[in-house]
Amino acid sequence: MSALRAPALRARHALHRAAPALAAYLAVRVTGLILLSVWAHRRHHGVWPILATQWDSDWYLDIADHGYADELGTAHNANNLAFFPLYPVLVKAVAAVTPGTRASTALGIAVVASLVAAWGVFAVGERLYGRRVGILLTTLWAAFPVGLVQWMGYTESLFTACAAWSLYAVLTRRWLWAAGCAALAGLTRPTGIAVAAAVAVAALLSLRHRPVRPRALAAVFLAPLGWGAYIAWVGLRLGRWDGYFAVQRLWHNDLDGGLETLRKIRWLLAQDSSPQLFLVLVTFTLIASAVLFGLSAWDRQPVALLVFSGVLLVIVLGSGGVYFPRARFLLPAFPLLLPVAVHLSRASVRYRALALSAAVLGSAYCGAYMLLVWPSAP
């Protein structure tokens, strides 16, 4: 009995410490939801369909209902093998034992995952810089410009939950937990390879000081298993070794070293006389993320966090694919916000309140604009 009680008490204590951060997270997200609801009501739109059934949400629901395609095809943007399986599998499994539609289940899973992610974000911030920074980091992550996606039927919340707890496990040297969460991240999004790389590099570096560390060595091989397993499965399903990458080419998602990104940024900032507001937001998010990575490196963040953020940035900035969802693709990169959280923790109360208020209100407006005015997917 005592063996079970100790972990339960530790978890209860950790949740108690995280409670202010989770309360702040909920306050930010509810603020965004209220503005979205008021704006949607005035435009005669329903909020639930927007959050639960449109764009990528529809793809995941279709996979939960009908499974994956069994051939490559030639149509662009039409093959559902581009979407990783953990989220639709969870939707199908949970929907089988709960009332309501699969769309409601999918949205509920995303919301619960967002809270688990917020807890993990807080845990990383607290571990590195203390409780105040942990709370500020969680608040800033909630107030990300496209943070409303956290409460949509998308995979960003689930992926961030896996990534955050994997990175926390690395910081606390729980190598098997880190590898397990990394494997789950690899089954959630293609950028799961960034989490696997972070765990593997940190584990290998730990072996320099103590070569005989079986769990760290095992983590090197276990961390990429989720990502690698799905890539291999798609290859077997399509009968070609590059099956998944062939699917991505049909979605125009080749890596081009950042040429398309630079071309789009130059066009929007220097040539387009009337750029769309959402694309300007995406552009400044990409630029700010690159600057924040430089600051993170200057602050000498732990190598696992730098590898995770760096690989994620390389994938997002180096893609030749569609431009408009790239701010969303960077939503899981919460370590990039650590320099801002540390700075705010040392600022005056008035300055901190003004900065956070601006971030929260800006995020609420951007989220509502993204779903109600911007005509395409977030």
Short mmCIF file of C-alpha atoms in Angstrom, two decimals:
data_model
loop_
_atom_site.label_atom_id
_atom_site.label_comp_id
_atom_site.label_asym_id
_atom_site.label_seq_id
_atom_site.Cartn_x
_atom_site.Cartn_y
_atom_site.Cartn_z
CA MET A 1 0.00 0.00 0.00
CA SER A 2 2.84 2.41 0.92
CA ALA A 3 4.55 1.69 -2.40
CA LEU A 4 1.49 3.04 -4.22
CA ARG A 5 0.87 5.89 -1.80
CA ALA A 6 4.26 7.57 -2.29
CA PRO A 7 3.90 8.17 -6.06
CA ALA A 8 0.31 9.33 -5.53
CA LEU A 9 1.43 11.84 -2.89
CA ARG A 10 4.21 13.12 -5.15
CA ALA A 11 1.77 13.55 -8.03
CA ARG A 12 -0.68 15.37 -5.75
CA HIS A 13 2.07 17.68 -4.53
CA ALA A 14 3.23 18.37 -8.11
CA LEU A 15 -0.33 19.14 -9.19
CA HIS A 16 -0.74 21.50 -6.23
CA ARG A 17 2.40 23.38 -7.25
CA ALA A 18 1.17 23.56 -10.85
CA ALA A 19 -2.33 24.76 -9.90
CA PRO A 20 -1.63 28.50 -10.41
CA ALA A 21 -0.12 27.81 -13.82
CA LEU A 22 -3.10 25.67 -14.84
CA ALA A 23 -5.50 28.36 -13.58
CA ALA A 24 -3.64 30.97 -15.64
CA TYR A 25 -3.74 28.68 -18.65
CA LEU A 26 -7.51 28.20 -18.34
CA ALA A 27 -8.04 31.94 -17.90
CA VAL A 28 -6.17 32.69 -21.13
CA ARG A 29 -7.97 30.05 -23.13
CA VAL A 30 -11.41 30.96 -21.76
CA THR A 31 -10.74 34.60 -22.67
CA GLY A 32 -10.03 33.54 -26.24
CA LEU A 33 -13.09 31.32 -26.32
CA ILE A 34 -15.36 34.13 -25.08
CA LEU A 35 -14.13 36.53 -27.77
CA LEU A 36 -14.51 33.83 -30.42
CA SER A 37 -18.07 33.10 -29.24
CA VAL A 38 -19.13 36.77 -29.29
CA TRP A 39 -17.56 37.36 -32.71
CA ALA A 40 -19.01 34.13 -34.13
CA HIS A 41 -22.48 35.01 -32.82
CA ARG A 42 -22.35 38.36 -34.59
CA ARG A 43 -21.34 36.64 -37.82
CA HIS A 44 -24.01 33.94 -37.31
CA HIS A 45 -21.46 31.12 -37.05
CA GLY A 46 -21.51 28.19 -34.64
CA VAL A 47 -18.44 27.82 -32.43
CA TRP A 48 -18.52 24.05 -31.98
CA PRO A 49 -18.32 23.15 -35.72
CA ILE A 50 -15.37 25.50 -36.16
CA LEU A 51 -13.45 23.96 -33.27
CA ALA A 52 -14.35 20.31 -33.79
CA THR A 53 -15.11 19.48 -37.40
CA GLN A 54 -13.25 21.68 -39.89
CA TRP A 55 -9.95 21.48 -41.78
CA ASP A 56 -7.48 19.01 -40.21
CA SER A 57 -10.11 17.95 -37.67
CA ASP A 58 -12.14 16.52 -40.52
CA TRP A 59 -9.18 14.48 -41.71
CA TYR A 60 -8.61 12.95 -38.27
CA LEU A 61 -12.30 12.15 -37.85
CA ASP A 62 -12.35 10.49 -41.25
CA ILE A 63 -9.36 8.33 -40.28
CA ALA A 64 -11.12 7.36 -37.03
CA ASP A 65 -14.23 6.43 -39.03
CA HIS A 66 -12.78 4.78 -42.13
CA GLY A 67 -9.08 4.15 -41.60
CA TYR A 68 -6.18 4.97 -43.89
CA ALA A 69 -5.83 4.92 -47.66
CA ASP A 70 -4.16 1.84 -49.11
CA GLU A 71 -2.67 3.38 -52.24
CA LEU A 72 -0.68 6.49 -53.08
CA GLY A 73 -2.83 7.94 -55.85
CA THR A 74 -1.96 11.06 -57.81
CA ALA A 75 -4.31 13.70 -56.39
CA HIS A 76 -2.67 16.52 -54.46
CA ASN A 77 -3.63 17.19 -50.83
CA ALA A 78 -5.86 14.12 -50.76
CA ASN A 79 -3.98 11.21 -49.15
CA ASN A 80 -4.71 10.80 -45.43
CA LEU A 81 -1.49 8.84 -44.81
CA ALA A 82 0.13 12.23 -44.24
CA PHE A 83 -1.61 12.33 -40.82
CA PHE A 84 -0.02 10.38 -37.99
CA PRO A 85 -2.15 7.81 -36.11
CA LEU A 86 -2.08 8.37 -32.34
CA TYR A 87 -4.76 11.06 -32.19
CA PRO A 88 -7.36 9.35 -34.43
CA VAL A 89 -6.71 6.04 -32.66
CA LEU A 90 -7.37 7.70 -29.30
CA VAL A 91 -10.52 9.32 -30.69
CA LYS A 92 -11.83 5.97 -31.93
CA ALA A 93 -10.98 4.16 -28.68
CA VAL A 94 -12.42 6.77 -26.32
CA ALA A 95 -15.53 7.31 -28.46
CA ALA A 96 -16.27 3.60 -28.21
CA VAL A 97 -16.77 3.83 -24.45
CA THR A 98 -18.19 7.35 -24.06
CA PRO A 99 -21.41 9.03 -25.17
CA GLY A 100 -21.56 11.72 -27.82
CA THR A 101 -20.12 11.99 -31.30
CA ARG A 102 -16.55 11.32 -32.32
CA ALA A 103 -16.16 15.01 -33.06
CA SER A 104 -17.06 15.85 -29.45
CA THR A 105 -14.69 13.14 -28.23
CA ALA A 106 -11.88 14.47 -30.40
CA LEU A 107 -12.36 18.00 -29.08
CA GLY A 108 -12.52 16.74 -25.51
CA ILE A 109 -9.26 14.82 -25.94
CA ALA A 110 -7.59 17.95 -27.32
CA VAL A 111 -8.74 20.04 -24.34
CA VAL A 112 -7.60 17.44 -21.80
CA ALA A 113 -4.29 17.07 -23.63
CA SER A 114 -3.84 20.84 -23.54
CA LEU A 115 -4.07 20.79 -19.73
CA VAL A 116 -1.57 17.93 -19.55
CA ALA A 117 0.67 19.93 -21.90
CA ALA A 118 0.31 23.09 -19.78
CA TRP A 119 1.32 21.09 -16.70
CA GLY A 120 4.36 19.75 -18.55
CA VAL A 121 5.34 23.23 -19.77
CA PHE A 122 5.13 24.49 -16.18
CA ALA A 123 7.19 21.54 -14.93
CA VAL A 124 10.01 22.30 -17.37
CA GLY A 125 10.02 26.02 -16.54
CA GLU A 126 9.91 25.39 -12.79
CA ARG A 127 12.68 22.81 -12.99
CA LEU A 128 15.01 25.24 -14.75
CA TYR A 129 14.19 28.63 -13.24
CA GLY A 130 11.67 28.26 -10.42
CA ARG A 131 7.93 28.39 -9.93
CA ARG A 132 7.37 31.98 -11.08
CA VAL A 133 9.05 31.33 -14.43
CA GLY A 134 7.07 28.11 -14.77
CA ILE A 135 3.79 29.99 -14.34
CA LEU A 136 4.85 32.74 -16.75
CA LEU A 137 6.02 30.20 -19.33
CA THR A 138 2.67 28.40 -19.18
CA THR A 139 0.80 31.69 -19.53
CA LEU A 140 2.90 32.74 -22.53
CA TRP A 141 2.39 29.36 -24.19
CA ALA A 142 -1.37 29.71 -23.69
CA ALA A 143 -1.16 33.22 -25.20
CA PHE A 144 0.70 32.09 -28.32
CA PRO A 145 -0.72 34.03 -31.31
CA VAL A 146 -2.45 30.92 -32.65
CA GLY A 147 -3.02 29.42 -29.19
CA LEU A 148 -6.72 28.84 -29.91
CA VAL A 149 -5.61 25.76 -31.86
CA GLN A 150 -4.91 24.17 -28.47
CA TRP A 151 -8.68 23.83 -28.05
CA MET A 152 -9.45 22.55 -31.53
CA GLY A 153 -9.66 19.00 -32.86
CA TYR A 154 -5.99 19.16 -33.85
CA THR A 155 -2.88 17.32 -32.67
CA GLU A 156 -0.84 20.26 -31.36
CA SER A 157 -2.00 19.87 -27.74
CA LEU A 158 -1.38 16.11 -27.66
CA PHE A 159 2.00 16.56 -29.30
CA THR A 160 3.04 19.33 -26.89
CA ALA A 161 1.99 17.18 -23.93
CA CYS A 162 4.22 14.33 -25.13
CA ALA A 163 7.10 16.70 -25.93
CA ALA A 164 6.93 18.65 -22.67
CA TRP A 165 6.89 15.59 -20.43
CA SER A 166 9.61 13.94 -22.50
CA LEU A 167 11.83 16.99 -22.04
CA TYR A 168 11.01 17.11 -18.33
CA ALA A 169 11.95 13.45 -18.03
CA VAL A 170 15.29 14.22 -19.70
CA LEU A 171 15.93 17.06 -17.24
CA THR A 172 15.24 14.69 -14.33
CA ARG A 173 17.21 11.84 -15.94
CA ARG A 174 14.24 9.50 -16.28
CA TRP A 175 15.46 8.10 -19.56
CA LEU A 176 12.85 5.44 -20.20
CA TRP A 177 10.01 7.85 -19.48
CA ALA A 178 11.66 10.35 -21.82
CA ALA A 179 11.95 7.75 -24.57
CA GLY A 180 8.36 6.56 -24.07
CA CYS A 181 6.95 10.08 -24.38
CA ALA A 182 9.18 10.72 -27.40
CA ALA A 183 7.87 7.56 -29.06
CA LEU A 184 4.29 8.76 -28.48
CA ALA A 185 5.20 12.17 -29.91
CA GLY A 186 6.56 10.35 -32.94
CA LEU A 187 3.19 8.71 -33.43
CA THR A 188 1.39 12.05 -33.20
CA ARG A 189 3.06 14.40 -35.68
CA PRO A 190 5.85 14.20 -38.27
CA THR A 191 7.81 16.69 -36.17
CA GLY A 192 8.00 14.01 -33.49
CA ILE A 193 11.48 13.35 -34.83
CA ALA A 194 12.50 16.58 -33.04
CA VAL A 195 11.56 15.08 -29.66
CA ALA A 196 13.37 11.83 -30.49
CA ALA A 197 16.48 13.78 -31.49
CA ALA A 198 16.39 15.77 -28.25
CA VAL A 199 16.18 12.63 -26.11
CA ALA A 200 18.83 10.76 -28.12
CA VAL A 201 21.37 13.60 -28.08
CA ALA A 202 20.91 14.26 -24.36
CA ALA A 203 21.19 10.55 -23.57
CA LEU A 204 24.36 10.16 -25.65
CA LEU A 205 25.95 13.19 -23.99
CA SER A 206 25.16 11.76 -20.56
CA LEU A 207 27.17 8.65 -21.48
CA ARG A 208 30.37 10.71 -21.68
CA HIS A 209 30.56 10.92 -17.90
CA ARG A 210 29.17 7.48 -17.14
CA PRO A 211 29.49 5.06 -20.08
CA VAL A 212 27.67 2.22 -18.29
CA ARG A 213 24.15 3.65 -18.18
CA PRO A 214 21.79 1.06 -19.72
CA ARG A 215 18.63 3.17 -19.50
CA ALA A 216 20.19 6.15 -21.24
CA LEU A 217 21.56 3.89 -23.94
CA ALA A 218 18.16 2.24 -24.36
CA ALA A 219 16.54 5.66 -24.69
CA VAL A 220 18.71 6.43 -27.72
CA PHE A 221 17.12 3.52 -29.58
CA LEU A 222 13.61 3.69 -28.13
CA ALA A 223 12.92 7.41 -28.61
CA PRO A 224 12.57 7.35 -32.43
CA LEU A 225 10.57 4.10 -32.52
CA GLY A 226 7.13 5.73 -32.81
CA TRP A 227 8.11 7.99 -35.70
CA GLY A 228 10.09 5.25 -37.42
CA ALA A 229 7.34 2.68 -37.00
CA TYR A 230 4.75 4.84 -38.74
CA ILE A 231 7.13 5.76 -41.58
CA ALA A 232 7.93 2.05 -42.06
CA TRP A 233 4.24 1.06 -41.89
CA VAL A 234 3.31 3.56 -44.61
CA GLY A 235 6.14 2.23 -46.75
CA LEU A 236 4.89 -1.32 -46.35
CA ARG A 237 1.29 -0.29 -47.01
CA LEU A 238 2.21 1.46 -50.25
CA GLY A 239 4.82 -1.09 -51.31
CA ARG A 240 7.70 1.39 -51.57
CA TRP A 241 10.41 2.35 -49.12
CA ASP A 242 9.78 6.08 -49.52
CA GLY A 243 6.00 5.77 -49.26
CA TYR A 244 5.51 8.38 -46.54
CA PHE A 245 7.77 10.89 -48.27
CA ALA A 246 5.93 10.29 -51.54
CA VAL A 247 2.70 11.14 -49.73
CA GLN A 248 4.27 14.32 -48.38
CA ARG A 249 5.34 15.31 -51.88
CA LEU A 250 1.70 15.11 -52.92
CA TRP A 251 1.04 17.57 -50.10
CA HIS A 252 3.87 19.83 -51.41
CA ASN A 253 5.87 19.32 -48.23
CA ASP A 254 9.40 18.84 -49.58
CA LEU A 255 12.31 20.40 -47.73
CA ASP A 256 13.99 23.08 -49.84
CA GLY A 257 16.43 24.54 -47.33
CA GLY A 258 14.20 27.52 -46.57
CA LEU A 259 14.05 29.02 -50.07
CA GLU A 260 10.25 29.11 -50.16
CA THR A 261 10.13 30.55 -46.65
CA LEU A 262 12.53 33.37 -47.53
CA ARG A 263 10.70 34.05 -50.79
CA LYS A 264 7.35 34.31 -49.01
CA ILE A 265 8.73 36.54 -46.24
CA ARG A 266 10.37 38.86 -48.76
CA TRP A 267 7.17 39.07 -50.79
CA LEU A 268 4.93 39.81 -47.78
CA LEU A 269 7.20 42.40 -46.17
CA ALA A 270 8.70 44.12 -49.18
CA GLN A 271 6.54 43.58 -52.25
CA ASP A 272 2.91 42.88 -51.35
CA SER A 273 1.14 46.24 -51.13
CA SER A 274 -1.78 44.84 -49.13
CA PRO A 275 -0.65 41.68 -47.29
CA GLN A 276 -3.26 39.63 -45.47
CA LEU A 277 -3.18 40.16 -41.73
CA PHE A 278 -2.98 36.46 -40.88
CA LEU A 279 0.02 35.92 -43.18
CA VAL A 280 1.76 38.91 -41.59
CA LEU A 281 1.12 37.29 -38.19
CA VAL A 282 2.63 34.03 -39.43
CA THR A 283 5.65 35.87 -40.80
CA PHE A 284 6.40 37.72 -37.57
CA THR A 285 5.91 34.50 -35.60
CA LEU A 286 8.56 32.78 -37.74
CA ILE A 287 10.99 35.68 -37.43
CA ALA A 288 10.42 35.99 -33.67
CA SER A 289 10.94 32.23 -33.25
CA ALA A 290 14.31 32.40 -34.98
CA VAL A 291 15.36 35.33 -32.77
CA LEU A 292 14.15 33.55 -29.64
CA PHE A 293 16.16 30.47 -30.58
CA GLY A 294 19.26 32.64 -30.71
CA LEU A 295 18.44 34.01 -27.25
CA SER A 296 17.80 30.48 -25.98
CA ALA A 297 21.24 29.41 -27.18
CA TRP A 298 22.76 32.55 -25.62
CA ASP A 299 21.09 31.63 -22.31
CA ARG A 300 22.63 28.14 -22.60
CA GLN A 301 19.41 26.23 -22.27
CA PRO A 302 19.85 22.49 -21.68
CA VAL A 303 20.88 20.70 -24.83
CA ALA A 304 17.64 18.69 -25.05
CA LEU A 305 15.56 21.87 -25.25
CA LEU A 306 17.88 23.43 -27.83
CA VAL A 307 17.86 20.32 -30.00
CA PHE A 308 14.07 20.06 -29.83
CA SER A 309 13.48 23.71 -30.72
CA GLY A 310 16.26 23.72 -33.31
CA VAL A 311 15.10 20.64 -35.20
CA LEU A 312 11.51 21.90 -35.11
CA LEU A 313 12.63 25.26 -36.54
CA VAL A 314 14.67 23.58 -39.27
CA ILE A 315 11.68 21.48 -40.33
CA VAL A 316 9.24 24.42 -40.30
CA LEU A 317 11.50 27.04 -41.83
CA GLY A 318 13.10 24.61 -44.27
CA SER A 319 9.82 23.36 -45.72
CA GLY A 320 8.85 24.23 -49.27
CA GLY A 321 5.21 23.49 -48.48
CA VAL A 322 2.25 25.71 -47.66
CA TYR A 323 3.10 28.83 -45.70
CA PHE A 324 0.00 29.78 -43.73
CA PRO A 325 -0.02 26.96 -41.09
CA ARG A 326 3.58 27.45 -40.01
CA ALA A 327 2.81 29.49 -36.91
CA ARG A 328 0.69 26.55 -35.76
CA PHE A 329 3.53 24.13 -36.51
CA LEU A 330 5.70 26.09 -34.05
CA LEU A 331 3.10 26.03 -31.27
CA PRO A 332 4.78 23.05 -29.51
CA ALA A 333 8.13 24.89 -29.38
CA PHE A 334 7.47 26.28 -25.90
CA PRO A 335 11.18 26.35 -24.87
CA LEU A 336 11.56 29.32 -27.23
CA LEU A 337 9.43 31.33 -24.79
CA LEU A 338 11.76 30.72 -21.84
CA PRO A 339 13.89 33.87 -22.44
CA VAL A 340 10.71 35.97 -22.39
CA ALA A 341 9.42 34.25 -19.24
CA VAL A 342 12.74 34.77 -17.46
CA HIS A 343 12.79 38.44 -18.49
CA LEU A 344 9.22 38.98 -17.25
CA SER A 345 10.00 37.26 -13.95
CA ARG A 346 12.63 39.94 -13.26
CA ALA A 347 10.49 42.88 -14.43
CA SER A 348 8.29 45.13 -12.34
CA VAL A 349 4.78 43.98 -11.51
CA ARG A 350 3.28 46.77 -13.63
CA TYR A 351 5.39 45.96 -16.67
CA ARG A 352 4.66 42.24 -16.30
CA ALA A 353 0.91 42.85 -16.02
CA LEU A 354 0.88 45.09 -19.10
CA ALA A 355 2.94 42.64 -21.17
CA LEU A 356 0.83 39.63 -20.23
CA SER A 357 -2.44 41.53 -20.77
CA ALA A 358 -1.29 42.57 -24.24
CA ALA A 359 -0.26 39.00 -25.05
CA VAL A 360 -3.55 37.51 -23.84
CA LEU A 361 -5.76 40.03 -25.63
CA GLY A 362 -3.66 39.82 -28.79
CA SER A 363 -3.88 36.04 -28.76
CA ALA A 364 -7.66 36.17 -28.27
CA TYR A 365 -8.08 38.54 -31.21
CA CYS A 366 -5.68 36.61 -33.47
CA GLY A 367 -7.40 33.32 -32.66
CA ALA A 368 -10.86 34.63 -33.47
CA TYR A 369 -9.61 36.34 -36.63
CA MET A 370 -7.85 33.13 -37.68
CA LEU A 371 -11.09 31.10 -37.48
CA LEU A 372 -13.69 33.65 -38.57
CA VAL A 373 -11.97 35.92 -41.11
CA TRP A 374 -9.00 34.02 -42.51
CA PRO A 375 -10.56 31.83 -45.23
CA SER A 376 -8.29 28.80 -45.01
CA ALA A 377 -7.04 26.38 -42.38
CA PRO A 378 -5.24 27.76 -39.28
#
